[in-house]
Amino acid sequence: GMIDHVSFEEISYNALPYKFEAGTPNVGGAIGLNAAIDYVNSVGMHNIISYEKELTGYAMSKMRNIAGIKFFGTSEDKDPIISFNIDGIHHYDLSTLLDGFGIALRSGHHCAQPLMKRLNVDGTLRASFAFYNTFEELDYFIEKINIASDMLR
């Protein structure tokens, strides 16, 4: 721990790096991290990246049919993140309705206010996908975007 010696008269701290390690070490977290690394290695990063690209391409192709959608970042070689707005609908309002359907999005300027100013928007919606997501979940996501958008128009 961080303490070397404590008495009523004085306290002395342990040597570095131990003096900065207060509390009980996160043993469970270290074991969990090891298990997560083993799992990712067993699946294979190439497989994970390939699957995430499939998910992203599928989502973008379906989302292109949403009336008034505008994407921010459409590179073919993009990470599994889609930033978008829908004309006439505030990003926060859409995010709030989608949250009610159990869909978690980020809404706002995403700590990138200079970029938002350059894009001339006050914020965007951002959906992120990972290799544990399914195509069925993406279909649900698209369906609920359409329902929520209709409610807000």
Short mmCIF file of C-alpha atoms in Angstrom, two decimals:
data_model
loop_
_atom_site.label_atom_id
_atom_site.label_comp_id
_atom_site.label_asym_id
_atom_site.label_seq_id
_atom_site.Cartn_x
_atom_site.Cartn_y
_atom_site.Cartn_z
CA GLY A 1 0.00 0.00 0.00
CA MET A 2 0.86 3.64 0.07
CA ILE A 3 1.70 3.88 3.77
CA ASP A 4 5.04 2.79 5.18
CA HIS A 5 4.39 3.71 8.84
CA VAL A 6 1.65 5.45 10.83
CA SER A 7 1.71 6.63 14.45
CA PHE A 8 -0.02 9.40 16.41
CA GLU A 9 3.04 11.56 15.87
CA GLU A 10 3.86 10.98 12.22
CA ILE A 11 3.15 9.26 8.95
CA SER A 12 5.64 8.07 6.37
CA TYR A 13 4.72 7.04 2.87
CA ASN A 14 6.03 4.06 0.97
CA ALA A 15 8.58 4.37 -1.84
CA LEU A 16 7.51 4.89 -5.45
CA PRO A 17 5.45 3.48 -7.09
CA TYR A 18 3.70 2.04 -4.02
CA LYS A 19 2.98 5.43 -2.44
CA PHE A 20 0.47 6.06 -5.26
CA GLU A 21 -1.33 2.72 -4.87
CA ALA A 22 -4.00 3.42 -2.27
CA GLY A 23 -6.58 0.81 -1.37
CA THR A 24 -6.90 -2.78 -2.40
CA PRO A 25 -5.42 -3.64 -5.80
CA ASN A 26 -8.06 -4.45 -8.41
CA VAL A 27 -7.23 -8.14 -8.62
CA GLY A 28 -10.61 -9.01 -10.15
CA GLY A 29 -10.09 -6.35 -12.81
CA ALA A 30 -6.67 -7.74 -13.69
CA ILE A 31 -8.08 -11.27 -13.96
CA GLY A 32 -10.98 -9.97 -16.07
CA LEU A 33 -8.61 -8.07 -18.35
CA ASN A 34 -6.56 -11.21 -18.87
CA ALA A 35 -9.70 -13.20 -19.73
CA ALA A 36 -10.82 -10.47 -22.15
CA ILE A 37 -7.44 -10.47 -23.89
CA ASP A 38 -7.54 -14.27 -24.16
CA TYR A 39 -11.05 -14.08 -25.65
CA VAL A 40 -10.12 -11.41 -28.21
CA ASN A 41 -7.04 -13.42 -29.17
CA SER A 42 -9.14 -16.58 -29.57
CA VAL A 43 -11.59 -14.77 -31.88
CA GLY A 44 -8.77 -12.99 -33.72
CA MET A 45 -8.44 -9.25 -34.31
CA HIS A 46 -8.72 -9.76 -38.08
CA ASN A 47 -12.08 -11.50 -37.60
CA ILE A 48 -13.29 -8.80 -35.22
CA ILE A 49 -12.32 -5.97 -37.58
CA SER A 50 -13.86 -7.76 -40.56
CA TYR A 51 -17.15 -8.36 -38.74
CA GLU A 52 -17.32 -4.77 -37.47
CA LYS A 53 -16.81 -3.52 -41.05
CA GLU A 54 -19.70 -5.74 -42.18
CA LEU A 55 -21.91 -4.34 -39.42
CA THR A 56 -21.00 -0.76 -40.28
CA GLY A 57 -21.56 -1.24 -44.01
CA TYR A 58 -24.89 -2.93 -43.37
CA ALA A 59 -26.04 -0.17 -41.02
CA MET A 60 -25.01 2.61 -43.39
CA SER A 61 -26.71 0.95 -46.36
CA LYS A 62 -29.96 0.62 -44.39
CA MET A 63 -29.70 4.11 -42.88
CA ARG A 64 -29.34 5.70 -46.34
CA ASN A 65 -33.07 4.99 -46.78
CA ILE A 66 -34.01 7.20 -43.82
CA ALA A 67 -35.55 10.45 -45.07
CA GLY A 68 -33.36 13.48 -44.41
CA ILE A 69 -30.36 11.61 -43.03
CA LYS A 70 -26.95 13.24 -43.27
CA PHE A 71 -23.79 11.30 -42.44
CA PHE A 72 -20.61 12.83 -41.07
CA GLY A 73 -17.74 10.58 -42.16
CA THR A 74 -18.39 8.13 -44.96
CA SER A 75 -14.97 6.65 -45.69
CA GLU A 76 -15.03 3.03 -46.82
CA ASP A 77 -12.22 2.33 -44.36
CA LYS A 78 -13.92 3.71 -41.26
CA ASP A 79 -14.19 2.48 -37.72
CA PRO A 80 -17.55 1.05 -36.61
CA ILE A 81 -18.90 4.48 -35.67
CA ILE A 82 -21.62 6.35 -37.55
CA SER A 83 -22.21 10.04 -36.90
CA PHE A 84 -25.40 11.45 -38.36
CA ASN A 85 -28.25 13.93 -38.16
CA ILE A 86 -31.74 13.89 -39.61
CA ASP A 87 -33.01 17.12 -41.17
CA GLY A 88 -35.48 18.99 -39.01
CA ILE A 89 -34.92 16.82 -35.93
CA HIS A 90 -32.69 17.87 -33.05
CA HIS A 91 -30.09 15.23 -32.26
CA TYR A 92 -30.90 15.31 -28.55
CA ASP A 93 -34.63 14.75 -29.12
CA LEU A 94 -33.99 11.73 -31.34
CA SER A 95 -31.45 10.35 -28.88
CA THR A 96 -33.95 10.69 -26.03
CA LEU A 97 -36.68 8.80 -27.89
CA LEU A 98 -34.27 6.07 -28.97
CA ASP A 99 -33.12 5.71 -25.37
CA GLY A 100 -36.71 4.84 -24.52
CA PHE A 101 -36.42 1.94 -26.98
CA GLY A 102 -33.26 0.73 -25.23
CA ILE A 103 -30.88 2.16 -27.83
CA ALA A 104 -27.84 3.97 -26.44
CA LEU A 105 -26.40 6.70 -28.65
CA ARG A 106 -24.18 9.66 -27.97
CA SER A 107 -25.73 13.00 -28.74
CA GLY A 108 -24.02 16.37 -28.81
CA HIS A 109 -20.70 17.82 -29.85
CA HIS A 110 -18.66 14.80 -28.64
CA CYS A 111 -15.96 17.09 -27.18
CA ALA A 112 -15.27 18.29 -30.73
CA GLN A 113 -16.82 21.75 -30.73
CA PRO A 114 -14.36 23.23 -33.26
CA LEU A 115 -15.27 20.43 -35.70
CA MET A 116 -19.00 20.96 -35.13
CA LYS A 117 -18.52 24.68 -35.80
CA ARG A 118 -16.64 23.85 -39.02
CA LEU A 119 -19.43 21.45 -40.06
CA ASN A 120 -21.98 24.14 -39.15
CA VAL A 121 -23.95 21.87 -36.81
CA ASP A 122 -24.58 22.13 -33.09
CA GLY A 123 -24.10 18.40 -32.63
CA THR A 124 -24.67 14.97 -34.09
CA LEU A 125 -25.86 11.54 -33.09
CA ARG A 126 -23.21 8.86 -32.88
CA ALA A 127 -23.84 5.13 -33.01
CA SER A 128 -20.99 2.77 -32.21
CA PHE A 129 -20.90 -0.92 -33.04
CA ALA A 130 -18.73 -3.75 -31.76
CA PHE A 131 -18.21 -7.39 -32.56
CA TYR A 132 -20.80 -8.45 -29.99
CA ASN A 133 -23.57 -6.62 -31.89
CA THR A 134 -25.80 -8.52 -34.32
CA PHE A 135 -27.47 -7.71 -37.62
CA GLU A 136 -30.83 -8.22 -35.88
CA GLU A 137 -29.91 -5.47 -33.42
CA LEU A 138 -29.07 -3.20 -36.34
CA ASP A 139 -32.46 -3.92 -37.93
CA TYR A 140 -34.10 -3.00 -34.61
CA PHE A 141 -32.00 0.19 -34.47
CA ILE A 142 -33.07 1.23 -37.99
CA GLU A 143 -36.72 0.40 -37.30
CA LYS A 144 -36.71 2.53 -34.14
CA ILE A 145 -34.94 5.45 -35.87
CA ASN A 146 -37.77 5.49 -38.41
CA ILE A 147 -40.45 5.34 -35.70
CA ALA A 148 -38.80 8.03 -33.56
CA SER A 149 -38.18 10.26 -36.60
CA ASP A 150 -41.85 10.01 -37.60
CA MET A 151 -42.85 10.97 -34.06
CA LEU A 152 -40.67 14.09 -34.19
CA ARG A 153 -41.69 15.34 -37.63
#
